[in-house]
Structure formats: C-alpha cells, structure tokens
Amino acid sequence: MTEKTLHIVGGGMAGSEAAWQAANMGIKVVLHEMRPETGTFAHQTGNFGEMVCSNSFRSDDSEQNAVGLLHWEMRAANGLIMQTADQHRLPAGGALAVDREPFAEAVTAALKSHPNISTDYGEIAELPSEGMWIFATGPLTSPALGEAIAKETGTDRLAFFDAIAPIVYAESIDMDVAWLQSRYDKGETEEEQKAYLNCPMTKDQYEAFIDALLAADKTEFHEGETAGYFDGCLPIEVMAERGRETLRHGPMKPIGLTNAHRPEEKAYAVVQLRRDNKLGTLYNIVGFQTKMKYGAQAEVFKMIPGLENASFARLGGIHRNTFLNSPTLLDDQMRLKSRPNIRFAGQVTGVEGYVESAAMGLLAGRLAAAELSGRDMGPPPGSTAMGALIHHITGGAEAKTFQPMNVNFGLFPPLDGIRGGRKGRKERYKGYTDRAKEDFSQWLEGQS
Ligand SMILES: Cc1cc2nc3c(=O)[nH]c(=O)nc-3n(C[C@H](O)[C@H](O)[C@H](O)COP(=O)(O)OP(=O)(O)OC[C@H]3O[C@@H](n4cnc5c(N)ncnc54)[C@H](O)[C@@H]3O)c2cc1C
C-alpha cells in the first residue's frame, strides 16, 4: 500500500463518484465491492452504480428545485453519476430518468478503464486502522461490517432502520391554529418550554383522522427487510389498527398542553411537531413514522388542524437502512472523529436518495484526495446544495432525533430581503439557487 492510495469500500452511487473524483485528482484508488460474490436483497447485478429501485434522479430543475440544484453542482464538479445519467437519459418531463442497465454498465466501464483506479472484489468486514479509507457501503451495509462499525461507534449511534416522520416547512404551518409549548411547560429556559409546536384536534377531527389512517394505501416491506424492525418504531397506522384510542394515549395525547389561542377549550388529541434543524425552518411530526404511500400521507396529514396548507420537506417512511448518527460521529471533513483515517460517504452518513448519496461521495472523494495530497480543502459553503447537506449531517441536524435527510430548501440559510410564505416561494427559490451556483463555482475555483 503506497501512502497515496485511497481505499473506497462500496461501488454504489457514493463510492463510484468518490473513486472518480479522487482518481481525477491524481490519487491511486482501490475500489472494493462485495457484489456479485456477496449480494444484498435489493441489488441485482455486479455493476457499479446500480440503481436499486426507481430509475429516476428526480427533478432536473436547477432554478426551483433543490435536487435539480444538486444535479447542477455535480455537473459543475465533473461528476461521473450525472454525466453518465445525461448520456442515458430517458424522456421523463422535468425529471432526470435513465436507462438503468446501460447507465450502470457505463459507470462500471468508466471506473474500470480509469488509469488510477483498480478494483478489488470481496466483502470488507473490519474498519482498518491503517491507510486512508472511505466507507460508502450504503443502506444495506453487510451485517459483518455493520457489527464492526457498531463496535467502534457504540450500538446506539448506528441505526439499522430508519423511522422517518414527515418533515414540514415551518413557514407553511398555520400559527393561528398551532401554538408553541412543551408538555407541562417542561424546560429551564423559555426556548425549551416552547420547544414543540402543537396542533389540536376535536373528537370529530380525531375520529375522521383515524378513519383516514386506516383506509390509506400502504407500502409493503421488501422480502428479507424486516428483521429487527419492531423495536420502538411502529408505524402510526399500525398503532391505529391496534385500537382507535391507541394514538390518543401515545404520540397524540393531549395532556399537559393548553391551547394558547383558546385556553378554555380542551383538545381531544394533539399532534406535536418538533424542531428538526438549528435554523428552525423545519419541523418533524413527532412519532409519525409511517408506511403510508406518499400521496396518501400528504392527504391524511393535511387533515391535521394547522397543517391544511403544509408543505413537506420530506414524507415519512420506514426502511431497512444502516446509517450513522453523523452529527455526533463525523467531523466536517466526513472523517470518523474516533478514527480520522476513515471517512464515510453516501446513504450511510444519513442522507437519503441516489443523488444525495452520490453528492456525498463526490465530496468525500475530493476531501480525501486533497488530504492525501497535503492540501487544505474545506467543504462547500452552507449556501450551496452540497454544503447545506454536509453541514446538516455533520452538525446542523438535531443529533438526538437524527434521521436520514433529502436535500431541500429548508436546509439553506434564509436570504435577506426576500418575501417569506407561499407567495414569495418562486422568487425565494430562484434566490437560493442563484446564490448557490455562484458560491459553488467560487468553491470549485478555489480548488484549481
Ligand atoms: C430497497 C431500496 C430502495 C431504494 N430506492 C430508492 C429510489 O428509488 N430512489 C432513490 O433516490 N433512492 C433509493 N434508495 C435509497 C438510496 O439512495 C440508495 O440505496 C442509494 O443507492 C444509496 O447509495 P450508496 O452509494 O450510499 O449505497 P449503494 O448504492 O447501496 O452502494 C453501496 C455498495 O456497497 C456495497 N457493500 C456493502 N457492504 C459492503 C462490504 N462490507 N464490503 C464491500 N462492499 C459492500 C454494496 O454491495 C453496494 O454496492 C433505496 C434504498 C433501498 C435500500
């Protein structure tokens, strides 16, 4: 092993992009991949960059959509996943959909023919103490490696399932209905006493809500996905199936709360939302992890008083998903604080989605290559899509309730002088994306 070799484990979205970026910066890369010898329940081939489910990289609109902006930044940084997607694009309206097999074959061919990249097939089941490594082993990290990671981080800091409650943009919540209060006004400071946002329900509203939950379309678990799932993350619709009153005695209990707008009225049930980021732009609905289909979720959750016009930064879900508590474990270079020779990248760092995973691979590859070359490189500023994501996972997110995150404008620092609310949305998003493009270009220039 030479000093300048970078080892990357996992040839998925993140590992493939990391290898490409580091190799293009003149670093020798060994890409380790366990497939096809050892498979996962979702992958079908031995190719790098395999899309395990949908064939879409979502919106390609870089002016009005945060994922589209991430595409733009990855193209600007000569990203392999984006340039290969562009070559194998299928008609899909404003979305970037691809012909998945030729796409993965082309990613594989590009990596295998790169003079700085060699491949090594086989499972890596330990965290090495020497050399520089990036682990990009994804949501389906092999069980043996998962154990080794948990041994290093502590079992409470590595999750094997996500239990994602929907996340709402704060600005879309009707504060004439909702109010801020922690149960029993608990907390030392005023901020703590007002840490939750509460949405009250009458008996009729509660009954209608339970009916809608029970009737909603649900998604099924994949075969082999469910082992170990039922520990403390029951979907709300499963709780509702256990009894119509279960939720009213669980996450929707009304006790210890007084409606600030109508103190004389006792709510029959209360839905609570908790701040999800330091900026205070996002709130998650407490205890509302769900397997309802996305369309059904939007309909059902808008029945909650105060959320009638809610915009969702992400909808809920429960999946097999190995991910780190990155806000406590990783530094802003994506290095494991306890073992700085190891970086993590991709979905295992607590981002969610092909594009976000590839973007975190792009950053990890560049940051590792810079470190191996003895150059200082920081992550892009938080005003860019990549920067907003890395800042969120390595610090901005609430560590205690950390769950995987999609890129969205709620992660961006607010812009001065631009209208809030729905009416100003188009102008605001354009403001975010213009600022991001300028700042990202400057960050890239600083590296050349
Ligand atoms: C079932 C499922 C469906 C999904 N559907 C979508 C979707 O439709 N759209 C979307 O945007 N996102 C989806 N995701 C989420 C996620 O974005 C993708 O999983 C994405 O591929 C993550 O990229 P990654 O590089 O982090 O992981 P992966 O692409 O999974 O790559 C990880 C690689 O590491 C390898 N590996 C694992 N352990 C080891 C080991 N010990 N040694 C060597 N190699 C190892 C794996 O074989 C794999 O090739 C889905 C996830 C799952 C699990």
Short mmCIF file of C-alpha atoms and ligand atoms in Angstrom, two decimals:
data_model
loop_
_atom_site.label_atom_id
_atom_site.label_comp_id
_atom_site.label_asym_id
_atom_site.label_seq_id
_atom_site.Cartn_x
_atom_site.Cartn_y
_atom_site.Cartn_z
CA MET A 1 0.00 0.00 0.00
CA THR A 2 1.56 3.30 -1.04
CA GLU A 3 0.99 6.39 1.01
CA LYS A 4 -1.13 8.00 -1.69
CA THR A 5 -3.58 5.15 -2.13
CA LEU A 6 -7.20 5.73 -1.23
CA HIS A 7 -9.35 2.69 -0.48
CA ILE A 8 -13.04 3.01 -1.13
CA VAL A 9 -15.46 0.36 0.07
CA GLY A 10 -18.71 0.09 -1.89
CA GLY A 11 -19.19 0.72 -5.60
CA GLY A 12 -22.70 2.18 -5.37
CA MET A 13 -23.73 5.77 -6.04
CA ALA A 14 -21.40 7.30 -3.46
CA GLY A 15 -18.37 5.00 -3.80
CA SER A 16 -18.36 5.22 -7.61
CA GLU A 17 -18.47 9.01 -7.53
CA ALA A 18 -15.82 9.21 -4.78
CA ALA A 19 -13.46 6.96 -6.78
CA TRP A 20 -13.92 9.05 -9.93
CA GLN A 21 -13.27 12.34 -8.17
CA ALA A 22 -10.20 11.19 -6.26
CA ALA A 23 -8.73 9.42 -9.30
CA ASN A 24 -9.18 12.59 -11.38
CA MET A 25 -7.22 14.46 -8.72
CA GLY A 26 -4.27 12.13 -9.37
CA ILE A 27 -4.80 9.74 -6.45
CA LYS A 28 -4.49 5.97 -6.85
CA VAL A 29 -7.77 4.39 -5.82
CA VAL A 30 -8.66 0.81 -4.93
CA LEU A 31 -12.42 0.30 -5.17
CA HIS A 32 -13.60 -2.62 -3.03
CA GLU A 33 -17.01 -4.14 -3.81
CA MET A 34 -18.59 -7.28 -2.35
CA ARG A 35 -21.00 -7.87 -5.24
CA PRO A 36 -21.52 -10.09 -7.17
CA GLU A 37 -19.99 -12.63 -4.76
CA THR A 38 -21.99 -11.35 -1.77
CA GLY A 39 -25.31 -9.73 -2.63
CA THR A 40 -27.97 -7.64 -0.92
CA PHE A 41 -31.74 -8.11 -1.06
CA ALA A 42 -32.07 -5.15 -3.43
CA HIS A 43 -29.11 -5.28 -5.84
CA GLN A 44 -29.44 -7.50 -8.93
CA THR A 45 -26.06 -7.24 -10.68
CA GLY A 46 -22.34 -6.88 -10.03
CA ASN A 47 -22.23 -3.44 -11.69
CA PHE A 48 -21.06 -0.26 -10.04
CA GLY A 49 -23.67 2.49 -9.75
CA GLU A 50 -26.63 0.12 -9.74
CA MET A 51 -29.99 1.82 -9.10
CA VAL A 52 -31.74 -0.45 -6.64
CA CYS A 53 -35.29 0.73 -7.23
CA SER A 54 -36.60 3.66 -9.27
CA ASN A 55 -34.71 4.74 -12.40
CA SER A 56 -35.10 8.44 -11.61
CA PHE A 57 -32.68 11.02 -10.27
CA ARG A 58 -35.76 13.22 -9.61
CA SER A 59 -36.16 16.86 -10.68
CA ASP A 60 -33.61 18.34 -13.08
CA ASP A 61 -34.81 21.91 -12.47
CA SER A 62 -31.79 23.73 -11.10
CA GLU A 63 -33.69 27.02 -10.56
CA GLN A 64 -36.69 25.95 -8.49
CA ASN A 65 -35.74 22.59 -7.01
CA ALA A 66 -33.03 21.65 -4.50
CA VAL A 67 -32.37 18.23 -6.12
CA GLY A 68 -32.07 19.91 -9.52
CA LEU A 69 -29.57 22.30 -7.93
CA LEU A 70 -27.57 19.33 -6.63
CA HIS A 71 -27.51 17.98 -10.24
CA TRP A 72 -26.15 21.33 -11.38
CA GLU A 73 -23.40 21.34 -8.76
CA MET A 74 -22.41 17.74 -9.54
CA ARG A 75 -22.21 18.51 -13.26
CA ALA A 76 -20.09 21.59 -12.49
CA ALA A 77 -17.75 19.33 -10.49
CA ASN A 78 -17.40 16.86 -13.40
CA GLY A 79 -19.49 14.25 -11.60
CA LEU A 80 -19.48 10.76 -13.10
CA ILE A 81 -23.02 9.87 -11.99
CA MET A 82 -24.53 13.00 -13.58
CA GLN A 83 -22.56 12.89 -16.81
CA THR A 84 -23.40 9.20 -17.27
CA ALA A 85 -27.05 9.90 -16.45
CA ASP A 86 -27.09 12.61 -19.13
CA GLN A 87 -25.77 10.11 -21.67
CA HIS A 88 -28.51 7.56 -20.84
CA ARG A 89 -31.38 9.93 -20.24
CA LEU A 90 -34.96 8.83 -20.95
CA PRO A 91 -37.86 11.19 -21.63
CA ALA A 92 -39.46 11.95 -18.23
CA GLY A 93 -40.79 15.52 -18.27
CA GLY A 94 -38.79 17.64 -15.85
CA ALA A 95 -37.20 14.62 -14.16
CA LEU A 96 -33.84 13.04 -14.94
CA ALA A 97 -34.69 9.39 -15.58
CA VAL A 98 -32.20 6.95 -17.09
CA ASP A 99 -32.00 3.61 -18.83
CA ARG A 100 -30.69 1.83 -15.73
CA GLU A 101 -28.69 -1.07 -17.21
CA PRO A 102 -26.65 0.85 -19.78
CA PHE A 103 -26.24 3.55 -17.13
CA ALA A 104 -24.65 1.17 -14.59
CA GLU A 105 -22.62 -0.56 -17.31
CA ALA A 106 -21.24 2.82 -18.40
CA VAL A 107 -20.38 3.81 -14.80
CA THR A 108 -18.59 0.45 -14.42
CA ALA A 109 -16.70 0.84 -17.70
CA ALA A 110 -15.62 4.40 -16.85
CA LEU A 111 -14.23 3.35 -13.47
CA LYS A 112 -12.55 0.18 -14.76
CA SER A 113 -10.82 1.98 -17.60
CA HIS A 114 -9.54 4.83 -15.43
CA PRO A 115 -5.74 4.54 -15.14
CA ASN A 116 -5.78 5.50 -11.45
CA ILE A 117 -8.48 3.04 -10.37
CA SER A 118 -8.16 -0.66 -9.62
CA THR A 119 -10.92 -2.90 -8.34
CA ASP A 120 -10.92 -5.50 -5.61
CA TYR A 121 -13.93 -7.76 -5.26
CA GLY A 122 -14.85 -9.12 -1.84
CA GLU A 123 -16.50 -8.08 1.40
CA ILE A 124 -14.60 -5.85 3.83
CA ALA A 125 -15.75 -6.71 7.34
CA GLU A 126 -13.46 -4.56 9.52
CA LEU A 127 -12.56 -0.91 9.93
CA PRO A 128 -8.83 -0.82 9.07
CA SER A 129 -6.53 1.09 11.37
CA GLU A 130 -4.04 1.98 8.62
CA GLY A 131 -4.24 3.77 5.29
CA MET A 132 -6.93 6.14 4.12
CA TRP A 133 -10.39 4.72 3.57
CA ILE A 134 -13.85 5.82 2.55
CA PHE A 135 -16.73 3.55 3.55
CA ALA A 136 -19.66 4.02 1.17
CA THR A 137 -21.45 0.77 1.88
CA GLY A 138 -24.94 2.18 1.77
CA PRO A 139 -28.25 1.41 3.43
CA LEU A 140 -27.64 -2.32 3.03
CA THR A 141 -24.13 -2.40 4.52
CA SER A 142 -23.21 -6.06 5.05
CA PRO A 143 -24.11 -7.36 8.52
CA ALA A 144 -20.48 -8.19 9.46
CA LEU A 145 -19.29 -4.70 8.61
CA GLY A 146 -22.34 -3.23 10.39
CA GLU A 147 -21.24 -5.04 13.52
CA ALA A 148 -17.68 -3.76 13.21
CA ILE A 149 -18.95 -0.18 12.78
CA ALA A 150 -21.31 -0.51 15.77
CA LYS A 151 -18.39 -1.78 17.85
CA GLU A 152 -16.48 1.40 17.04
CA THR A 153 -19.34 3.88 17.35
CA GLY A 154 -21.42 2.25 20.08
CA THR A 155 -24.63 0.44 19.14
CA ASP A 156 -26.79 3.45 19.98
CA ARG A 157 -25.12 5.52 17.25
CA LEU A 158 -25.67 3.16 14.33
CA ALA A 159 -29.23 2.52 13.19
CA PHE A 160 -30.33 -0.44 11.07
CA PHE A 161 -33.74 1.01 10.23
CA ASP A 162 -34.89 4.50 9.59
CA ALA A 163 -38.21 5.51 11.10
CA ILE A 164 -38.85 8.75 9.33
CA ALA A 165 -41.57 11.05 10.49
CA PRO A 166 -42.72 13.59 7.91
CA ILE A 167 -40.90 16.93 7.97
CA VAL A 168 -42.83 20.14 7.38
CA TYR A 169 -41.57 23.58 6.37
CA ALA A 170 -42.15 25.84 9.39
CA GLU A 171 -43.41 28.68 7.21
CA SER A 172 -46.30 26.53 5.91
CA ILE A 173 -47.77 25.85 9.38
CA ASP A 174 -50.81 27.95 10.34
CA MET A 175 -49.79 29.61 13.60
CA ASP A 176 -53.32 30.97 14.10
CA VAL A 177 -54.21 27.36 14.90
CA ALA A 178 -50.96 25.84 16.21
CA TRP A 179 -49.09 27.12 19.27
CA LEU A 180 -45.67 26.65 20.83
CA GLN A 181 -45.49 24.77 24.14
CA SER A 182 -43.64 21.80 25.62
CA ARG A 183 -45.80 19.31 27.53
CA TYR A 184 -46.28 20.62 31.12
CA ASP A 185 -44.13 23.61 30.07
CA LYS A 186 -41.10 21.50 30.84
CA GLY A 187 -37.65 23.03 30.49
CA GLU A 188 -35.38 25.53 32.19
CA THR A 189 -35.41 28.21 29.53
CA GLU A 190 -38.27 29.78 27.60
CA GLU A 191 -36.89 28.21 24.45
CA GLU A 192 -37.18 24.74 26.00
CA GLN A 193 -40.65 25.47 27.39
CA LYS A 194 -41.75 26.33 23.85
CA ALA A 195 -39.81 23.62 22.02
CA TYR A 196 -42.85 21.94 20.43
CA LEU A 197 -45.47 23.12 18.03
CA ASN A 198 -48.95 21.78 18.86
CA CYS A 199 -51.92 21.15 16.58
CA PRO A 200 -55.22 20.49 18.42
CA MET A 201 -58.00 18.12 17.33
CA THR A 202 -61.64 17.86 18.35
CA LYS A 203 -63.21 14.41 18.81
CA ASP A 204 -64.76 14.55 15.33
CA GLN A 205 -61.47 15.57 13.74
CA TYR A 206 -59.66 12.76 15.58
CA GLU A 207 -62.20 10.11 14.51
CA ALA A 208 -62.03 11.27 10.88
CA PHE A 209 -58.23 11.20 11.06
CA ILE A 210 -58.18 7.62 12.39
CA ASP A 211 -60.60 6.53 9.61
CA ALA A 212 -58.31 8.10 7.01
CA LEU A 213 -55.21 6.43 8.50
CA LEU A 214 -56.86 3.02 8.43
CA ALA A 215 -58.11 3.44 4.85
CA ALA A 216 -54.88 4.90 3.38
CA ASP A 217 -52.76 2.99 0.84
CA LYS A 218 -49.64 1.49 2.46
CA THR A 219 -46.36 0.19 1.06
CA GLU A 220 -45.08 -3.28 1.89
CA PHE A 221 -41.66 -4.25 3.24
CA HIS A 222 -39.30 -6.00 0.80
CA GLU A 223 -38.65 -9.63 1.42
CA GLY A 224 -35.77 -10.02 3.88
CA GLU A 225 -36.08 -6.40 5.00
CA THR A 226 -37.96 -6.69 8.27
CA ALA A 227 -35.55 -8.42 10.69
CA GLY A 228 -35.34 -6.41 13.89
CA TYR A 229 -37.85 -3.79 12.80
CA PHE A 230 -40.46 -3.67 15.53
CA ASP A 231 -38.26 -2.10 18.21
CA GLY A 232 -39.89 1.16 19.09
CA CYS A 233 -40.72 2.38 15.61
CA LEU A 234 -44.27 1.24 14.95
CA PRO A 235 -45.93 2.99 12.04
CA ILE A 236 -48.82 5.23 13.20
CA GLU A 237 -51.30 3.31 11.07
CA VAL A 238 -50.27 0.08 12.85
CA MET A 239 -50.85 1.83 16.19
CA ALA A 240 -54.29 2.93 14.92
CA GLU A 241 -55.06 -0.67 13.88
CA ARG A 242 -54.38 -1.80 17.44
CA GLY A 243 -57.23 0.37 18.72
CA ARG A 244 -58.86 3.67 17.85
CA GLU A 245 -57.68 5.20 21.14
CA THR A 246 -54.06 3.98 20.93
CA LEU A 247 -52.73 7.15 19.29
CA ARG A 248 -54.64 9.38 21.72
CA HIS A 249 -52.76 7.65 24.53
CA GLY A 250 -49.48 7.67 22.59
CA PRO A 251 -47.99 10.32 20.30
CA MET A 252 -51.28 12.27 20.09
CA LYS A 253 -52.01 12.54 23.80
CA PRO A 254 -53.43 15.95 24.74
CA ILE A 255 -52.33 16.08 28.40
CA GLY A 256 -50.13 18.86 29.74
CA LEU A 257 -50.97 21.23 26.88
CA THR A 258 -53.17 24.35 26.81
CA ASN A 259 -54.34 25.84 23.54
CA ALA A 260 -52.80 29.33 23.51
CA HIS A 261 -55.49 30.62 21.13
CA ARG A 262 -58.46 29.11 23.02
CA PRO A 263 -57.33 28.32 26.56
CA GLU A 264 -60.88 27.35 27.60
CA GLU A 265 -61.10 24.54 25.01
CA LYS A 266 -59.58 21.17 25.93
CA ALA A 267 -58.26 19.40 22.84
CA TYR A 268 -59.33 15.77 22.36
CA ALA A 269 -55.97 14.94 20.80
CA VAL A 270 -52.84 16.93 19.94
CA VAL A 271 -50.31 16.37 17.19
CA GLN A 272 -46.87 17.66 18.19
CA LEU A 273 -44.12 18.84 15.90
CA ARG A 274 -40.51 19.21 16.97
CA ARG A 275 -37.83 21.44 15.55
CA ASP A 276 -35.68 19.46 13.13
CA ASN A 277 -32.77 21.81 12.44
CA LYS A 278 -30.89 24.62 14.14
CA LEU A 279 -32.17 27.14 11.61
CA GLY A 280 -35.73 26.43 12.83
CA THR A 281 -37.03 26.17 9.26
CA LEU A 282 -38.10 22.51 9.54
CA TYR A 283 -40.34 20.64 11.98
CA ASN A 284 -40.94 16.88 12.21
CA ILE A 285 -44.27 15.38 13.30
CA VAL A 286 -43.39 13.56 16.49
CA GLY A 287 -43.90 9.77 16.43
CA PHE A 288 -45.48 9.81 12.97
CA GLN A 289 -43.27 7.28 11.18
CA THR A 290 -45.43 5.56 8.60
CA LYS A 291 -45.61 3.09 5.72
CA MET A 292 -48.42 5.02 4.02
CA LYS A 293 -47.79 5.78 0.35
CA TYR A 294 -46.58 9.32 -0.30
CA GLY A 295 -49.80 10.55 -1.97
CA ALA A 296 -51.88 9.20 0.91
CA GLN A 297 -49.59 10.82 3.51
CA ALA A 298 -49.95 14.29 2.04
CA GLU A 299 -53.75 13.90 2.06
CA VAL A 300 -54.02 12.44 5.56
CA PHE A 301 -51.57 14.84 7.24
CA LYS A 302 -53.31 17.88 5.77
CA MET A 303 -56.36 16.86 7.84
CA ILE A 304 -54.41 17.97 10.93
CA PRO A 305 -55.62 21.41 12.02
CA GLY A 306 -52.84 23.90 11.32
CA LEU A 307 -51.31 21.72 8.61
CA GLU A 308 -54.04 22.22 5.98
CA ASN A 309 -51.56 24.05 3.75
CA ALA A 310 -48.44 22.24 4.91
CA SER A 311 -45.52 21.83 2.52
CA PHE A 312 -43.48 18.74 3.25
CA ALA A 313 -39.68 18.82 3.06
CA ARG A 314 -39.91 15.03 3.20
CA LEU A 315 -42.59 12.47 3.79
CA GLY A 316 -42.38 9.64 6.29
CA GLY A 317 -41.17 6.08 5.87
CA ILE A 318 -39.66 3.01 7.49
CA HIS A 319 -36.96 1.11 5.64
CA ARG A 320 -34.00 -1.12 6.19
CA ASN A 321 -31.29 1.50 6.36
CA THR A 322 -27.91 1.37 8.05
CA PHE A 323 -26.85 4.87 8.98
CA LEU A 324 -24.61 6.64 11.45
CA ASN A 325 -25.50 9.33 13.92
CA SER A 326 -23.29 11.60 11.82
CA PRO A 327 -23.83 14.82 13.80
CA THR A 328 -22.00 13.22 16.74
CA LEU A 329 -19.63 10.86 14.90
CA LEU A 330 -18.26 12.69 11.86
CA ASP A 331 -16.20 15.87 11.58
CA ASP A 332 -16.87 18.43 8.85
CA GLN A 333 -14.48 16.51 6.57
CA MET A 334 -16.71 13.41 6.91
CA ARG A 335 -13.99 11.66 8.95
CA LEU A 336 -14.87 9.43 11.84
CA LYS A 337 -13.77 11.53 14.83
CA SER A 338 -12.50 8.46 16.68
CA ARG A 339 -10.54 7.20 13.62
CA PRO A 340 -9.68 10.03 11.26
CA ASN A 341 -8.18 7.65 8.65
CA ILE A 342 -11.75 6.61 7.89
CA ARG A 343 -14.35 8.66 6.09
CA PHE A 344 -17.94 7.71 5.43
CA ALA A 345 -19.94 8.71 2.37
CA GLY A 346 -23.37 8.18 0.85
CA GLN A 347 -26.56 7.00 2.45
CA VAL A 348 -24.72 5.52 5.45
CA THR A 349 -23.94 9.10 6.55
CA GLY A 350 -27.66 9.86 6.93
CA VAL A 351 -28.55 11.41 3.61
CA GLU A 352 -31.34 9.84 1.60
CA GLY A 353 -31.56 9.22 -2.14
CA TYR A 354 -29.37 8.36 -5.12
CA VAL A 355 -28.47 11.98 -5.84
CA GLU A 356 -27.72 12.96 -2.25
CA SER A 357 -25.63 9.78 -1.81
CA ALA A 358 -23.63 10.44 -4.97
CA ALA A 359 -23.12 14.06 -3.89
CA MET A 360 -21.70 12.99 -0.53
CA GLY A 361 -19.44 10.56 -2.41
CA LEU A 362 -18.24 13.42 -4.60
CA LEU A 363 -17.32 15.46 -1.54
CA ALA A 364 -15.70 12.59 0.37
CA GLY A 365 -13.60 11.68 -2.70
CA ARG A 366 -12.38 15.24 -3.13
CA LEU A 367 -11.75 15.83 0.57
CA ALA A 368 -9.80 12.57 0.92
CA ALA A 369 -7.76 13.24 -2.23
CA ALA A 370 -6.90 16.75 -1.01
CA GLU A 371 -5.80 15.39 2.36
CA LEU A 372 -3.62 12.73 0.70
CA SER A 373 -2.03 15.43 -1.47
CA GLY A 374 -1.31 17.58 1.59
CA ARG A 375 -3.76 20.30 0.51
CA ASP A 376 -6.26 22.11 2.68
CA MET A 377 -9.80 21.82 1.46
CA GLY A 378 -12.98 22.64 3.31
CA PRO A 379 -16.49 21.60 2.32
CA PRO A 380 -18.54 23.96 0.13
CA PRO A 381 -20.41 26.77 1.94
CA GLY A 382 -23.79 26.02 3.52
CA SER A 383 -25.50 28.21 0.91
CA THR A 384 -24.87 25.50 -1.75
CA ALA A 385 -26.88 22.28 -2.01
CA MET A 386 -23.87 20.08 -1.27
CA GLY A 387 -22.76 22.38 1.53
CA ALA A 388 -26.28 22.52 3.06
CA LEU A 389 -26.40 18.72 3.15
CA ILE A 390 -22.94 18.16 4.63
CA HIS A 391 -23.48 20.92 7.20
CA HIS A 392 -26.79 19.35 8.17
CA ILE A 393 -25.45 15.83 8.69
CA THR A 394 -22.21 16.85 10.37
CA GLY A 395 -23.65 19.45 12.72
CA GLY A 396 -26.85 21.30 11.82
CA ALA A 397 -29.23 18.41 12.49
CA GLU A 398 -30.56 17.58 15.95
CA ALA A 399 -28.37 14.62 16.95
CA LYS A 400 -30.94 13.07 19.30
CA THR A 401 -33.62 12.68 16.67
CA PHE A 402 -31.33 12.35 13.66
CA GLN A 403 -32.96 10.60 10.70
CA PRO A 404 -31.89 10.45 7.04
CA MET A 405 -32.45 13.63 5.06
CA ASN A 406 -33.17 14.59 1.46
CA VAL A 407 -31.79 17.83 0.12
CA ASN A 408 -34.41 20.62 0.42
CA PHE A 409 -34.52 24.38 0.68
CA GLY A 410 -35.30 24.21 4.39
CA LEU A 411 -31.61 23.34 4.90
CA PHE A 412 -30.45 26.59 3.32
CA PRO A 413 -29.68 29.73 5.34
CA PRO A 414 -32.50 32.25 4.77
CA LEU A 415 -31.99 35.08 2.26
CA ASP A 416 -32.30 38.68 3.39
CA GLY A 417 -34.88 40.90 1.76
CA ILE A 418 -36.94 38.16 0.09
CA ARG A 419 -40.59 37.59 0.88
CA GLY A 420 -41.47 34.61 3.07
CA GLY A 421 -44.55 32.40 2.72
CA ARG A 422 -46.09 30.76 -0.29
CA LYS A 423 -46.38 33.89 -2.38
CA GLY A 424 -42.67 34.58 -2.35
CA ARG A 425 -41.68 30.98 -2.98
CA LYS A 426 -40.71 31.20 -6.65
CA GLU A 427 -38.59 34.29 -6.10
CA ARG A 428 -37.05 32.79 -2.94
CA TYR A 429 -36.08 29.50 -4.58
CA LYS A 430 -34.54 31.37 -7.50
CA GLY A 431 -32.64 33.47 -4.95
CA TYR A 432 -31.36 30.34 -3.20
CA THR A 433 -30.26 28.66 -6.44
CA ASP A 434 -28.60 31.78 -7.88
CA ARG A 435 -26.66 32.28 -4.65
CA ALA A 436 -25.74 28.58 -4.53
CA LYS A 437 -24.45 28.50 -8.10
CA GLU A 438 -22.23 31.50 -7.54
CA ASP A 439 -20.89 30.18 -4.23
CA PHE A 440 -20.35 26.67 -5.57
CA SER A 441 -18.46 27.97 -8.62
CA GLN A 442 -16.22 30.00 -6.32
CA TRP A 443 -15.58 26.98 -4.13
CA LEU A 444 -14.61 24.94 -7.19
CA GLU A 445 -12.33 27.69 -8.48
CA GLY A 446 -10.58 27.77 -5.13
CA GLN A 447 -9.52 24.18 -5.70
CA SER A 448 -7.93 24.54 -9.13
C1 LIG B 1 -34.63 -1.14 -1.31
C2 LIG B 1 -34.18 0.27 -1.52
C3 LIG B 1 -34.79 1.05 -2.48
C4 LIG B 1 -34.36 2.38 -2.71
N1 LIG B 1 -34.96 3.10 -3.68
C5 LIG B 1 -34.51 4.35 -3.96
C6 LIG B 1 -35.07 5.10 -5.05
O1 LIG B 1 -35.96 4.62 -5.74
N2 LIG B 1 -34.61 6.34 -5.28
C7 LIG B 1 -33.62 6.89 -4.54
O2 LIG B 1 -33.22 8.02 -4.82
N3 LIG B 1 -33.07 6.21 -3.51
C8 LIG B 1 -33.50 4.95 -3.18
N4 LIG B 1 -32.95 4.25 -2.14
C9 LIG B 1 -32.05 4.94 -1.23
C10 LIG B 1 -30.57 5.15 -1.63
O3 LIG B 1 -30.48 6.36 -2.25
C11 LIG B 1 -29.95 4.13 -2.49
O4 LIG B 1 -29.89 2.98 -1.74
C12 LIG B 1 -28.53 4.54 -2.98
O5 LIG B 1 -28.11 3.53 -3.83
C13 LIG B 1 -27.53 4.79 -1.87
O6 LIG B 1 -26.25 5.00 -2.41
P1 LIG B 1 -24.94 4.47 -1.63
O7 LIG B 1 -23.79 4.61 -2.54
O8 LIG B 1 -24.88 5.10 -0.32
O9 LIG B 1 -25.26 2.92 -1.40
P2 LIG B 1 -25.37 1.76 -2.50
O10 LIG B 1 -25.71 2.32 -3.83
O11 LIG B 1 -26.26 0.72 -1.93
O12 LIG B 1 -23.89 1.21 -2.59
C14 LIG B 1 -23.28 0.54 -1.51
C15 LIG B 1 -22.39 -0.53 -2.08
O13 LIG B 1 -21.60 -1.08 -1.02
C16 LIG B 1 -21.53 -2.49 -1.20
N5 LIG B 1 -21.21 -3.07 0.12
C17 LIG B 1 -22.00 -3.12 1.22
N6 LIG B 1 -21.33 -3.66 2.26
C18 LIG B 1 -20.08 -3.97 1.81
C19 LIG B 1 -18.92 -4.55 2.40
N7 LIG B 1 -18.90 -4.91 3.69
N8 LIG B 1 -17.81 -4.74 1.64
C20 LIG B 1 -17.81 -4.36 0.32
N9 LIG B 1 -18.88 -3.81 -0.29
C21 LIG B 1 -20.00 -3.60 0.43
C22 LIG B 1 -22.89 -2.85 -1.77
O14 LIG B 1 -22.85 -4.06 -2.46
C23 LIG B 1 -23.16 -1.67 -2.69
O15 LIG B 1 -22.69 -1.87 -3.99
C24 LIG B 1 -33.34 2.92 -1.90
C25 LIG B 1 -32.74 2.14 -0.92
C26 LIG B 1 -33.14 0.84 -0.73
C27 LIG B 1 -32.46 0.01 0.31
#
